[in-house]
Short mmCIF file of C-alpha atoms and ligand atoms in Angstrom, two decimals:
data_model
loop_
_atom_site.label_atom_id
_atom_site.label_comp_id
_atom_site.label_asym_id
_atom_site.label_seq_id
_atom_site.Cartn_x
_atom_site.Cartn_y
_atom_site.Cartn_z
CA UNK A 29 153.72 150.74 57.41
CA UNK A 30 150.07 151.70 57.54
CA UNK A 31 147.17 149.34 57.00
CA UNK A 32 143.61 150.06 55.90
CA UNK A 33 141.18 150.77 58.72
CA UNK A 34 139.32 147.51 58.38
CA UNK A 35 138.56 146.43 61.94
CA UNK A 36 135.22 147.32 63.48
CA UNK A 37 135.44 147.41 67.26
CA UNK A 38 132.05 147.47 68.96
CA UNK A 39 131.91 148.28 72.64
CA UNK A 40 129.16 146.73 74.75
CA UNK A 41 129.71 148.69 77.96
CA UNK A 42 126.82 147.85 80.28
CA UNK A 43 124.62 144.83 79.52
CA UNK A 44 121.67 143.82 81.66
CA UNK A 45 123.21 141.20 83.87
CA UNK A 46 125.77 142.87 86.14
CA UNK A 47 124.81 144.95 89.18
CA UNK A 48 126.42 148.36 89.60
CA UNK A 49 127.30 147.40 93.18
CA UNK A 50 129.36 144.47 91.87
CA UNK A 51 131.17 146.50 89.19
CA UNK A 52 131.29 150.22 90.01
CA UNK A 53 133.00 150.99 86.67
CA UNK A 54 129.86 149.86 84.82
CA UNK A 55 128.28 152.91 83.10
CA UNK A 56 124.69 153.14 84.36
CA UNK A 57 123.74 156.82 84.04
CA UNK A 58 123.43 159.15 81.04
CA UNK A 59 126.55 161.03 82.20
CA UNK A 60 128.55 157.82 82.58
CA UNK A 61 127.45 156.43 79.21
CA UNK A 62 128.33 159.74 77.52
CA UNK A 63 131.83 159.67 79.04
CA UNK A 64 132.20 156.00 78.13
CA UNK A 65 131.19 156.66 74.52
CA UNK A 66 133.66 159.55 74.26
CA UNK A 67 136.53 157.55 75.77
CA UNK A 68 135.82 154.41 73.75
CA UNK A 69 135.65 156.36 70.49
CA UNK A 70 139.00 157.95 71.34
CA UNK A 71 140.38 154.47 72.07
CA UNK A 72 139.25 153.07 68.70
CA UNK A 73 135.62 151.92 68.89
CA UNK A 74 133.27 152.52 65.95
CA UNK A 75 129.97 151.35 67.41
CA UNK A 76 128.35 151.08 70.84
CA UNK A 77 125.86 148.36 71.84
CA UNK A 78 123.64 149.84 74.53
CA UNK A 79 121.54 148.48 77.39
CA UNK A 80 119.93 151.26 79.40
CA UNK A 81 119.70 151.44 83.21
CA UNK A 82 117.15 153.33 85.32
CA UNK A 83 117.77 155.72 88.22
CA UNK A 84 118.35 152.72 90.52
CA UNK A 85 120.93 151.32 88.05
CA UNK A 86 118.54 148.48 87.12
CA UNK A 87 118.03 147.40 83.49
CA UNK A 88 115.09 149.14 81.84
CA UNK A 89 113.38 149.51 78.46
CA UNK A 90 111.66 152.74 79.47
CA UNK A 91 111.20 154.73 76.26
CA UNK A 92 112.07 158.09 77.79
CA UNK A 93 115.33 156.81 79.23
CA UNK A 94 116.26 155.06 75.98
CA UNK A 95 115.79 158.33 74.10
CA UNK A 96 117.81 160.22 76.74
CA UNK A 97 120.70 157.74 76.55
CA UNK A 98 120.77 157.81 72.73
CA UNK A 99 120.91 161.62 72.82
CA UNK A 100 123.67 161.59 75.47
CA UNK A 101 125.82 159.24 73.38
CA UNK A 102 125.26 161.29 70.23
CA UNK A 103 126.25 164.46 72.06
CA UNK A 104 129.55 163.08 73.28
CA UNK A 105 130.58 160.88 70.33
CA UNK A 106 130.03 159.92 66.70
CA UNK A 107 129.74 156.23 67.51
CA UNK A 108 127.12 154.21 65.65
CA UNK A 109 124.41 153.74 68.28
CA UNK A 110 123.05 150.22 68.49
CA UNK A 111 120.27 149.65 71.01
CA UNK A 112 119.80 146.20 72.44
CA UNK A 113 116.41 144.67 71.67
CA UNK A 114 117.44 141.69 73.79
CA UNK A 115 117.11 143.66 77.00
CA UNK A 116 117.18 141.43 80.05
CA UNK A 117 115.79 137.90 80.25
CA UNK A 118 112.81 139.37 82.14
CA UNK A 119 111.70 141.90 79.52
CA UNK A 120 108.41 141.20 77.72
CA UNK A 121 108.55 140.80 73.94
CA UNK A 122 106.14 143.71 73.27
CA UNK A 123 108.41 146.09 75.15
CA UNK A 124 111.45 144.85 73.27
CA UNK A 125 109.75 145.78 69.98
CA UNK A 126 109.27 149.34 71.26
CA UNK A 127 113.04 149.86 71.52
CA UNK A 128 113.03 151.03 67.88
CA UNK A 129 110.90 154.03 68.89
CA UNK A 130 114.12 155.56 70.30
CA UNK A 131 115.46 155.77 66.71
CA UNK A 132 118.84 154.07 67.05
CA UNK A 133 121.15 153.65 64.05
CA UNK A 134 121.24 149.92 64.61
CA UNK A 135 119.55 147.32 66.79
CA UNK A 136 120.56 143.89 67.97
CA UNK A 137 118.35 141.06 66.71
CA UNK A 138 118.86 137.63 68.21
CA UNK A 139 118.00 134.77 65.89
CA UNK A 140 116.48 132.32 68.37
CA UNK A 141 115.78 131.28 71.93
CA UNK A 142 118.77 130.38 74.07
CA UNK A 143 119.23 128.94 77.52
CA UNK A 144 121.04 131.73 79.36
CA UNK A 145 122.61 130.32 82.52
CA UNK A 146 119.63 129.35 84.66
CA UNK A 147 117.33 131.61 82.65
CA UNK A 148 115.88 131.57 79.15
CA UNK A 149 116.54 134.34 76.63
CA UNK A 150 113.31 134.12 74.64
CA UNK A 151 113.32 134.86 70.92
CA UNK A 152 110.44 132.88 69.38
CA UNK A 153 110.41 132.79 65.57
CA UNK A 154 107.29 135.01 65.17
CA UNK A 155 108.96 137.65 67.37
CA UNK A 156 112.17 137.49 65.33
CA UNK A 157 110.16 137.97 62.12
CA UNK A 158 108.17 140.87 63.56
CA UNK A 159 111.25 142.65 64.88
CA UNK A 160 113.06 142.16 61.57
CA UNK A 161 110.20 143.62 59.53
CA UNK A 162 109.94 146.52 61.98
CA UNK A 163 113.66 147.25 61.54
CA UNK A 164 113.13 147.35 57.75
CA UNK A 165 110.16 149.68 58.13
CA UNK A 166 111.93 152.02 60.57
CA UNK A 167 115.19 152.00 58.56
CA UNK A 168 117.27 150.65 61.43
CA UNK A 169 120.19 148.35 60.56
CA UNK A 170 119.98 145.08 62.47
CA UNK A 171 122.99 143.26 63.85
CA UNK A 172 122.12 139.58 63.91
CA UNK A 173 123.18 138.06 67.23
CA UNK A 174 124.01 134.39 66.84
CA UNK A 175 124.33 132.33 70.01
CA UNK A 176 124.43 128.90 68.36
CA UNK A 177 124.60 127.16 65.00
CA UNK A 178 120.82 126.73 64.75
CA UNK A 179 120.52 130.49 64.89
CA UNK A 180 123.06 130.87 62.08
CA UNK A 181 120.84 128.64 59.96
CA UNK A 182 117.70 130.53 61.02
CA UNK A 183 119.25 133.72 59.63
CA UNK A 184 119.29 132.18 56.14
CA UNK A 185 115.58 131.39 56.53
CA UNK A 186 114.83 134.94 57.65
CA UNK A 187 116.67 136.55 54.74
CA UNK A 188 115.06 134.14 52.26
CA UNK A 189 111.62 134.99 53.57
CA UNK A 190 111.84 138.75 54.13
CA UNK A 191 114.72 139.93 51.94
CA UNK A 192 117.74 142.03 52.89
CA UNK A 193 117.90 144.37 55.88
CA UNK A 194 117.50 148.11 55.58
CA UNK A 195 120.65 149.42 53.87
CA UNK A 196 121.38 146.09 52.19
CA UNK A 197 124.24 144.97 54.46
CA UNK A 198 124.06 141.79 56.52
CA UNK A 199 126.16 142.18 59.67
CA UNK A 200 126.38 139.33 62.19
CA UNK A 201 127.81 139.02 65.68
CA UNK A 202 128.71 135.60 67.06
CA UNK A 203 128.00 135.69 70.79
CA UNK A 204 129.99 132.80 72.17
CA UNK A 205 130.55 131.17 75.54
CA UNK A 206 127.11 131.90 77.01
CA UNK A 207 126.16 128.95 79.26
CA UNK A 208 123.45 127.46 77.03
CA UNK A 209 124.85 128.64 73.69
CA UNK A 210 127.79 127.59 71.55
CA UNK A 211 131.15 127.39 73.32
CA UNK A 212 133.70 130.17 73.00
CA UNK A 213 136.27 128.18 71.07
CA UNK A 214 138.12 128.60 67.80
CA UNK A 215 136.54 125.36 66.53
CA UNK A 216 133.00 126.62 67.16
CA UNK A 217 133.81 129.97 65.56
CA UNK A 218 135.15 128.30 62.42
CA UNK A 219 132.00 126.13 62.19
CA UNK A 220 129.71 129.14 62.64
CA UNK A 221 131.56 131.28 60.10
CA UNK A 222 131.37 128.44 57.57
CA UNK A 223 127.58 128.43 57.96
CA UNK A 224 126.97 132.17 57.66
CA UNK A 225 124.56 133.02 54.83
CA UNK A 226 126.20 133.91 51.53
CA UNK A 227 124.57 137.35 51.83
CA UNK A 228 126.67 138.17 54.91
CA UNK A 229 128.71 141.31 54.29
CA UNK A 230 130.49 141.50 57.66
CA UNK A 231 130.66 139.64 60.93
CA UNK A 232 132.31 139.92 64.30
CA UNK A 233 132.47 137.90 67.47
CA UNK A 234 132.54 138.22 71.22
CA UNK A 235 133.39 135.65 73.85
CA UNK A 236 131.78 135.87 77.26
CA UNK A 237 133.96 135.77 80.40
CA UNK A 238 137.08 133.68 80.10
CA UNK A 239 136.39 132.97 76.42
CA UNK A 240 136.95 136.62 75.49
CA UNK A 241 140.56 136.24 74.36
CA UNK A 242 140.27 132.90 72.51
CA UNK A 243 137.25 134.22 70.61
CA UNK A 244 138.89 137.58 69.80
CA UNK A 245 142.02 135.87 68.50
CA UNK A 246 139.99 133.35 66.47
CA UNK A 247 137.86 136.14 65.01
CA UNK A 248 140.93 138.12 63.93
CA UNK A 249 142.42 134.95 62.44
CA UNK A 250 139.31 134.46 60.30
CA UNK A 251 139.09 138.12 59.26
CA UNK A 252 136.22 138.99 61.59
CA UNK A 253 135.50 142.08 63.67
CA UNK A 254 135.50 142.39 67.46
CA UNK A 255 133.00 143.20 70.16
CA UNK A 256 134.37 143.89 73.64
CA UNK A 257 133.04 145.50 76.80
CA UNK A 258 131.85 145.02 80.35
CA UNK A 259 128.60 143.45 79.17
CA UNK A 260 130.72 140.45 78.19
CA UNK A 261 133.71 140.38 80.52
CA UNK A 262 134.56 141.94 83.88
CA UNK A 263 138.19 140.92 84.29
CA UNK A 264 141.17 142.04 82.23
CA UNK A 265 143.21 139.06 83.39
CA UNK A 266 142.59 136.31 85.92
CA UNK A 267 141.25 137.92 89.11
CA UNK A 268 141.93 141.50 87.95
CA UNK A 269 138.86 143.69 87.48
CA UNK A 270 138.40 145.71 84.28
CA UNK A 271 139.05 149.39 85.06
CA UNK A 272 136.96 150.81 82.25
CA UNK A 273 135.38 149.90 78.94
CA UNK A 274 138.04 151.98 77.19
CA UNK A 275 140.66 149.64 78.63
CA UNK A 276 138.98 146.73 76.82
CA UNK A 277 138.80 148.73 73.59
CA UNK A 278 142.49 149.59 73.89
CA UNK A 279 143.30 145.90 74.25
CA UNK A 280 141.19 145.09 71.17
CA UNK A 281 143.07 147.76 69.21
CA UNK A 282 146.37 146.22 70.30
CA UNK A 283 145.24 142.73 69.27
CA UNK A 284 144.05 144.09 65.94
CA UNK A 285 147.38 145.77 65.28
CA UNK A 286 149.19 142.48 65.90
CA UNK A 287 147.01 141.09 63.12
CA UNK A 288 147.80 144.18 61.01
CA UNK A 289 144.26 145.49 61.29
CA UNK A 290 143.53 149.13 62.08
CA UNK A 291 140.35 150.18 63.90
CA UNK A 292 137.64 151.85 61.85
CA UNK A 293 136.38 155.28 62.75
CA UNK A 294 132.64 155.68 63.36
CA UNK A 295 132.44 157.05 59.79
CA UNK A 296 133.99 153.83 58.52
CA UNK A 297 131.55 151.84 60.63
CA UNK A 298 128.61 153.79 59.18
CA UNK A 299 129.78 152.90 55.69
CA UNK A 300 130.38 149.24 56.56
CA UNK A 301 126.91 148.85 58.04
CA UNK A 302 125.08 151.28 55.73
CA UNK A 303 123.32 152.99 58.60
CA UNK A 304 120.94 155.82 57.78
CA UNK A 305 122.53 159.26 57.53
CA UNK A 306 121.35 161.56 60.32
N1 KMH B 421 120.92 140.44 78.02
C1 KMH B 421 120.71 139.25 77.26
C2 KMH B 421 119.53 138.49 77.83
C3 KMH B 421 121.12 141.68 73.08
O1 KMH B 421 121.59 142.66 73.64
O2 KMH B 421 120.43 141.75 72.08
C4 KMH B 421 120.45 139.53 75.83
C5 KMH B 421 121.46 140.32 75.12
C6 KMH B 421 121.38 140.32 73.63
O3 KMH B 421 122.31 140.98 75.68
ZN1 ZN B 422 123.42 143.01 74.73
#
C-alpha cells in the first residue's frame, strides 16, 4: 500500500559546534557538502540546513564561502537550501544578517535568546524583527527555530506585528534537548505544539544528542516533520559513531514508514514551504 509523500526530512549535516578532528565524517568542505547533499537527497531528504566551514574546517559566515557552498549544493542536488542565520555562538549579529546575501531558499530564524551549554545563543528581539523583515524583503522563507515555550509565544507576537513570511507559509522547527532550552521529551513537544500560532502551516522537530529518538517518535506521533543530522547527534546508538548524514536520513525514512509516512521529494518540500522558484 502506498501513502502520500507527506514527511519532510531536513538534514542538518554540519552545525557549528563539532570539530572535524572529533568527527571526521562531518562535511566541512564544498566537495563534502555536495556529496552529502546528493547522498541525503537519494536517501529521502527534502531540505538541507547549512552551516559553512572555512578552509581550516572552522565555522564561518564569510560571504564568498556561503555563496560557494550554496552553489555546490545546488549543483549536486535539488534540496531546498536553508542557510543558518544562527551561525555559532560567537558570530556577531550584523554578520548573521548578511547570510541572506548568499540567496538561500530558506533561512533559520531563532525566536529568542537561549542559554546554550556554557554559552549564550543571542537573539535579542530587535535582531529577530530585523532579520524577519529582511527575509520578507529578500523573498527568503524563514524556518522559525523554537528552543523553548517563550519562543513559541514570541512567534505569535512577530506574526501579529509584521504579517506572514514571504510565500505565506509558517514553518516551525522545535529544537529540543539543548542544555538551556526545553527538554527533548514527548511532554515538552506536546506542550510546544499546542502553543504554536494558529497561522502555522507545518512544523517539525529535532532532539539534540540522546533526545534524538524520543523527539523524532513524538514528532511523528503528533503529525510533525523531522530534522536529523550530525549538527544534532553524533551517535547512531549508544557509543556508536554516526557513519554519515545519509545514515541518519535513512533511519528517519524508516521511522517515517513505520508511521505510514513517506518522505517528500525536494519538489514536495518546495511546495510545502512555498520557496521562491529559481
Ligand atoms: N549553532 C547554534 C548556536 C541555527 O542554525 O539557526 C545556533 C543554531 C541555530 O544552530
Ligand atoms: Zn543550525
